[in-house]
CSV table of C-alpha atoms in Angstrom, one decimal:
chain,number,residue,atom,x,y,z
A,14,MET,CA,29.2,-116.3,-13.7
A,15,LYS,CA,30.6,-113.2,-15.6
A,16,LYS,CA,27.3,-113.2,-17.6
A,17,HIS,CA,25.2,-113.6,-14.9
A,18,TYR,CA,26.9,-110.8,-12.8
A,19,LEU,CA,26.7,-108.2,-15.8
A,20,LYS,CA,22.7,-108.9,-15.9
A,21,THR,CA,22.6,-108.4,-12.3
A,22,VAL,CA,24.5,-104.8,-12.4
A,23,ALA,CA,22.2,-103.8,-15.2
A,24,LEU,CA,19.1,-104.5,-13.4
A,25,LEU,CA,20.4,-102.5,-10.5
A,26,LEU,CA,21.3,-99.6,-12.6
A,27,SER,CA,17.5,-99.7,-14.4
A,28,VAL,CA,16.2,-99.6,-10.7
A,29,ILE,CA,18.5,-96.8,-10.2
A,30,MET,CA,17.3,-94.8,-13.3
A,31,LEU,CA,13.8,-95.3,-12.5
A,32,ALA,CA,14.0,-94.2,-8.9
A,33,GLY,CA,15.9,-90.7,-10.2
A,34,CYS,CA,13.1,-90.4,-12.6
A,35,GLY,CA,10.6,-90.7,-10.0
A,36,SER,CA,12.2,-88.2,-7.7
A,37,SER,CA,12.7,-86.0,-10.4
A,38,GLY,CA,9.1,-85.9,-11.3
A,39,GLY,CA,8.5,-85.5,-7.5
A,40,SER,CA,10.6,-82.5,-7.3
A,41,ALA,CA,9.1,-80.8,-10.0
A,42,SER,CA,5.5,-81.8,-8.7
A,43,SER,CA,6.5,-80.0,-5.6
A,44,THR,CA,7.9,-77.2,-7.2
A,45,ALA,CA,4.8,-76.7,-9.1
A,46,SER,CA,2.6,-77.1,-6.0
A,47,ALA,CA,5.0,-74.3,-4.2
A,48,SER,CA,4.8,-72.1,-6.9
A,49,SER,CA,0.9,-72.6,-7.0
A,50,LYS,CA,0.9,-71.8,-3.2
A,51,GLN,CA,2.8,-68.6,-3.8
A,52,GLU,CA,0.4,-67.2,-6.4
A,53,THR,CA,-2.5,-68.0,-4.2
A,54,SER,CA,-0.8,-66.0,-1.2
A,55,SER,CA,0.1,-63.3,-3.7
A,56,SER,CA,-3.7,-63.1,-4.9
A,57,SER,CA,-5.0,-62.9,-1.5
A,58,ALA,CA,-3.1,-59.9,0.2
A,59,SER,CA,-6.7,-58.5,1.2
A,60,SER,CA,-7.8,-61.8,3.1
A,61,THR,CA,-4.6,-62.0,5.0
A,62,LEU,CA,-3.9,-58.3,6.0
A,63,GLU,CA,-3.4,-58.3,9.7
A,64,ILE,CA,-5.2,-54.9,11.3
A,65,LYS,CA,-3.1,-53.8,14.3
A,66,ARG,CA,-3.8,-50.7,16.5
A,67,VAL,CA,-2.1,-47.3,16.4
A,68,THR,CA,-1.1,-48.0,19.8
A,69,ASP,CA,0.8,-51.0,18.8
A,70,PRO,CA,4.7,-50.8,18.7
A,71,GLU,CA,4.5,-51.5,14.9
A,72,PHE,CA,2.9,-47.8,14.2
A,73,ALA,CA,6.0,-46.3,15.6
A,74,ALA,CA,7.5,-46.6,12.2
A,75,TYR,CA,4.7,-44.7,10.7
A,76,GLY,CA,3.3,-42.2,13.2
A,77,GLN,CA,2.1,-42.0,16.8
A,78,VAL,CA,-1.0,-41.3,19.0
A,79,MET,CA,-0.4,-37.9,20.7
A,80,GLN,CA,-1.6,-37.4,24.4
A,81,GLY,CA,-3.1,-34.2,26.0
A,82,TYR,CA,-5.2,-32.8,23.5
A,83,ASP,CA,-9.0,-31.8,24.0
A,84,VAL,CA,-10.8,-32.3,20.9
A,85,LYS,CA,-14.4,-32.9,22.3
A,86,ASN,CA,-15.6,-29.6,20.5
A,87,LEU,CA,-13.9,-30.2,17.5
A,88,LEU,CA,-15.5,-33.6,17.0
A,89,THR,CA,-18.9,-32.4,17.8
A,90,ALA,CA,-18.7,-29.8,15.1
A,91,LEU,CA,-17.3,-32.6,13.0
A,92,ASP,CA,-20.2,-34.9,13.8
A,93,GLU,CA,-23.1,-32.1,13.6
A,94,LYS,CA,-21.8,-29.8,10.6
A,95,THR,CA,-20.3,-32.2,7.9
A,96,PRO,CA,-22.0,-34.8,5.5
A,97,LEU,CA,-21.3,-38.7,5.7
A,98,PRO,CA,-21.5,-39.5,1.8
A,99,GLU,CA,-21.9,-42.9,0.1
A,100,GLY,CA,-18.3,-42.3,-1.4
A,101,VAL,CA,-15.3,-40.4,-0.3
A,102,GLU,CA,-15.1,-36.6,0.2
A,103,TYR,CA,-12.3,-34.5,1.1
A,104,VAL,CA,-12.4,-30.8,2.0
A,105,THR,CA,-9.3,-29.1,3.0
A,106,SER,CA,-10.7,-26.1,5.1
A,107,VAL,CA,-13.9,-25.7,7.0
A,108,SER,CA,-14.6,-22.9,9.1
A,109,ALA,CA,-17.0,-24.5,11.5
A,110,LEU,CA,-14.0,-26.6,12.4
A,111,GLU,CA,-11.4,-24.0,12.5
A,112,GLU,CA,-13.3,-21.7,14.7
A,113,THR,CA,-13.1,-24.2,17.5
A,114,ASP,CA,-10.7,-24.2,20.5
A,115,ALA,CA,-9.0,-26.7,18.5
A,116,MET,CA,-7.4,-24.7,15.8
A,117,PRO,CA,-4.8,-22.5,18.2
A,118,VAL,CA,-3.7,-25.6,19.9
A,119,PHE,CA,-3.0,-27.4,16.8
A,120,LYS,CA,-1.4,-24.4,15.1
A,121,ASN,CA,1.0,-23.5,18.2
A,122,ASN,CA,1.3,-26.7,20.0
A,123,VAL,CA,1.4,-29.4,17.2
A,124,TYR,CA,2.5,-27.1,14.2
A,125,GLY,CA,4.8,-24.8,16.3
A,126,GLY,CA,3.1,-21.6,14.9
A,127,MET,CA,2.7,-22.5,11.2
A,128,PRO,CA,-0.5,-21.6,9.4
A,129,ILE,CA,-2.6,-24.5,9.2
A,130,GLN,CA,-5.9,-25.6,7.9
A,131,ILE,CA,-8.5,-27.9,9.6
A,132,GLY,CA,-10.7,-30.1,7.0
A,133,TYR,CA,-12.4,-33.3,6.9
A,134,CYS,CA,-12.3,-36.8,5.2
A,135,ASN,CA,-15.7,-38.4,5.2
A,136,GLY,CA,-17.5,-41.2,3.9
A,137,HIS,CA,-17.2,-44.9,2.8
A,138,ASN,CA,-14.6,-46.9,1.8
A,139,THR,CA,-12.7,-50.3,2.2
A,140,LYS,CA,-9.9,-50.0,-0.7
A,141,LEU,CA,-6.6,-48.7,-0.8
A,142,ASN,CA,-6.6,-47.0,-4.5
A,143,CYS,CA,-3.6,-45.0,-4.0
A,144,LEU,CA,-1.0,-43.7,-1.6
A,145,GLU,CA,0.3,-39.9,-1.1
A,146,TYR,CA,2.6,-38.1,1.2
A,147,HIS,CA,3.2,-34.5,1.9
A,148,ARG,CA,6.4,-32.7,3.2
A,149,ASP,CA,4.9,-32.3,6.6
A,150,SER,CA,3.0,-34.6,9.4
A,151,GLU,CA,-0.8,-35.0,8.9
A,152,ILE,CA,-3.3,-35.1,12.0
A,153,ASN,CA,-6.4,-37.6,11.5
A,154,ILE,CA,-9.1,-38.0,14.1
A,155,GLY,CA,-12.3,-39.7,13.9
A,156,THR,CA,-15.6,-39.3,15.6
A,157,LYS,CA,-15.7,-43.3,14.9
A,158,ASP,CA,-13.3,-46.1,14.5
A,159,PHE,CA,-11.3,-45.8,11.0
A,160,ILE,CA,-8.7,-47.9,9.4
A,161,LEU,CA,-5.3,-46.5,8.2
A,162,LEU,CA,-3.6,-48.5,5.1
A,163,VAL,CA,0.1,-47.2,5.2
A,164,ALA,CA,3.5,-47.8,3.7
A,165,ARG,CA,6.9,-45.7,3.8
A,166,ARG,CA,8.3,-43.5,1.9
A,167,ASP,CA,11.5,-45.6,1.6
A,168,ASP,CA,9.1,-48.5,0.1
A,169,ILE,CA,9.5,-46.7,-3.1
A,170,LYS,CA,11.8,-48.6,-5.7
A,171,ASP,CA,12.2,-47.4,-8.9
A,172,GLY,CA,9.0,-45.1,-8.6
A,173,LYS,CA,6.7,-48.1,-7.5
A,174,VAL,CA,5.3,-49.5,-4.3
A,175,ASP,CA,4.4,-53.2,-4.0
A,176,THR,CA,1.3,-53.3,-2.2
A,177,SER,CA,2.5,-56.3,0.0
A,178,LYS,CA,4.2,-53.4,1.8
A,179,VAL,CA,1.2,-51.9,2.9
A,180,LYS,CA,0.0,-52.2,6.6
A,181,ALA,CA,-3.2,-51.7,8.2
A,182,PHE,CA,-3.8,-50.1,11.6
A,183,LEU,CA,-7.0,-49.4,13.6
A,184,ALA,CA,-7.7,-46.0,15.2
A,185,LYS,CA,-10.1,-45.4,18.0
A,186,ALA,CA,-12.8,-42.2,17.8
A,187,GLY,CA,-11.2,-39.6,19.5
A,188,GLU,CA,-7.6,-40.7,19.2
A,189,VAL,CA,-5.3,-37.9,17.9
A,190,VAL,CA,-3.2,-39.5,14.8
A,191,GLU,CA,0.1,-37.9,13.6
A,192,ILE,CA,1.0,-39.4,10.4
A,193,TYR,CA,4.8,-38.8,9.6
A,194,ALA,CA,5.9,-37.1,6.8
A,195,THR,CA,7.9,-40.3,5.8
A,196,THR,CA,4.3,-42.1,5.5
A,197,LEU,CA,2.4,-43.1,2.6
A,198,HIS,CA,-1.1,-42.9,3.3
A,199,TYR,CA,-4.6,-41.9,1.7
A,200,ALA,CA,-8.2,-42.0,2.6
A,201,PRO,CA,-9.3,-43.7,5.4
A,202,CYS,CA,-11.1,-47.2,5.5
A,203,ASP,CA,-14.3,-48.4,7.7
A,204,GLY,CA,-13.7,-49.2,10.9
A,205,ASN,CA,-16.5,-51.5,10.7
A,206,THR,CA,-17.3,-52.4,7.1
A,207,GLY,CA,-20.7,-50.2,6.1
A,208,ASP,CA,-20.5,-47.9,9.0
A,209,GLY,CA,-18.4,-45.2,7.4
A,210,PHE,CA,-16.0,-42.6,9.0
A,211,LYS,CA,-15.8,-38.9,9.8
A,212,VAL,CA,-11.8,-38.2,10.0
A,213,ILE,CA,-10.6,-34.4,10.6
A,214,VAL,CA,-7.4,-33.6,8.5
A,215,VAL,CA,-4.9,-31.3,10.0
A,216,LEU,CA,-2.2,-30.2,7.4
A,217,PRO,CA,-0.4,-27.0,6.7
A,218,LYS,CA,-2.1,-24.3,5.1
A,219,GLY,CA,-2.4,-24.8,1.3
A,220,THR,CA,-1.7,-28.5,0.9
A,221,ASN,CA,-3.9,-30.4,-1.3
A,222,GLU,CA,-4.8,-27.2,-2.9
A,223,SER,CA,-4.4,-26.1,-6.5
A,224,MET,CA,-0.9,-27.5,-7.7
A,225,PRO,CA,1.7,-24.9,-8.4
A,226,SER,CA,2.8,-24.2,-11.8
A,227,PHE,CA,6.3,-25.7,-12.3
A,228,THR,CA,8.6,-27.4,-15.1
A,229,PRO,CA,9.3,-30.9,-13.7
A,230,LYS,CA,13.2,-31.8,-12.8
A,231,ASN,CA,13.0,-35.5,-11.9
A,232,ASP,CA,10.4,-38.0,-12.2
A,233,GLU,CA,9.3,-37.5,-8.6
A,234,ASP,CA,7.8,-34.0,-9.9
A,235,LYS,CA,5.7,-35.9,-12.1
A,236,TRP,CA,3.9,-37.4,-9.1
A,237,MET,CA,2.6,-34.3,-7.7
A,238,THR,CA,-1.1,-33.8,-8.0
A,239,ALA,CA,-1.8,-30.8,-5.8
A,240,CYS,CA,0.0,-28.5,-3.4
A,241,ASN,CA,2.3,-30.4,-1.5
A,242,LYS,CA,0.6,-33.5,-2.5
A,243,TRP,CA,2.6,-36.3,-4.4
A,244,LEU,CA,0.5,-39.5,-5.3
A,245,LEU,CA,1.0,-43.0,-6.5
A,246,ALA,CA,-2.0,-44.6,-7.9
A,247,HIS,CA,-3.4,-48.0,-8.6
A,248,SER,CA,-4.3,-48.7,-11.9
A,249,GLU,CA,-7.7,-49.8,-10.9
A,250,SER,CA,-8.4,-46.4,-9.0
A,251,ASP,CA,-10.4,-43.5,-10.5
A,252,GLU,CA,-7.2,-41.4,-10.0
A,253,ALA,CA,-5.3,-43.5,-12.3
A,254,LYS,CA,-8.0,-43.4,-14.9
A,255,ASN,CA,-7.9,-39.8,-14.5
A,256,GLY,CA,-4.1,-39.4,-15.3
A,257,ALA,CA,-2.4,-39.9,-12.0
A,258,TYR,CA,0.8,-41.4,-12.0
A,259,VAL,CA,0.5,-45.4,-11.6
A,260,GLY,CA,2.9,-46.4,-9.0
A,261,LEU,CA,1.0,-48.9,-6.9
A,262,THR,CA,2.1,-52.6,-8.0
A,263,GLY,CA,0.4,-55.9,-7.0
A,264,GLU,CA,-3.4,-56.1,-5.3
A,265,ASN,CA,-5.7,-53.2,-4.6
A,266,ILE,CA,-6.5,-53.9,-1.2
A,267,ASP,CA,-9.9,-54.2,-0.1
A,268,ILE,CA,-10.5,-54.7,3.7
A,269,SER,CA,-14.0,-55.7,3.2
A,270,LYS,CA,-12.5,-59.3,1.9
A,271,ARG,CA,-10.8,-60.1,4.6
C-alpha cells in the first residue's frame, strides 16, 4: 500500500511539473508576441497618426485659431505672386505680402506694435524632418488646407524629442492659426497629398535670418541655426546631413503613409 501511495504521489508531481513547464512556455510566447506587437506599433507611427483639426480642443495646448482678421487681400497676393515649388521654399519677408492691408493689423493687433515680417512657406511636403521653435508666436494662414505636425517644448527630454509625441492638426484655407512659442513645429504638410500648399508665415522681424555671432553657454545654444530659431533635426533629414543638431528620435513621420 505504501509503495502504491508513493508511486501515485510521484506521478502527480510529474504531471504538475509538466504543466508548469507548459505554462512557462506559454508565458514566454505571450511575452514575445506582445513585444512583437509593440515593435510593430512603434514602427508604424505614420500609419496610426490621427489628424485632428486646429479647431479641436486638443489644439489649445499648441495654439489657437484667431478670429476677426480679414486676410482676403493677403491670400490673394500669396496666391498670385509666389511660386508653388515641388520641394519646400521658405522666404522670410516678401514686399508684395507686406504691402497689403494685413501688415499694420498683424503688427499692431496681433504683435502689439512689434516690428514684424510677412513671408511664405510654399511647396509639397509629407514628412516631419525637423522641429523648431522661436521665442515668440508664429502666424500661419494657407490658401488651401494644410497640416501642422507639432509637439511641445516640454516634450524635450535631455535634448531629445521622441517623435511619438508629435501630433497632427489640419488647418482649413483662410484660418488664421497662431502657433505658440512653446510649440515645436516646422514646415507644413500637404492637406491632401500631392496638392501642395501656400502658407503665410508672420514672425517678429529678423526671425530666421542670419544667426548671431556668439559663444554657446549651454546645450540649447548649440541648437540655434538662425536668428530666433532653435532646431532639432531627425537623422534622416537634409538639415541633419548639413550639420544641424540631431534631436528627434523614433520614426521620421510621413503622413503619406497613413
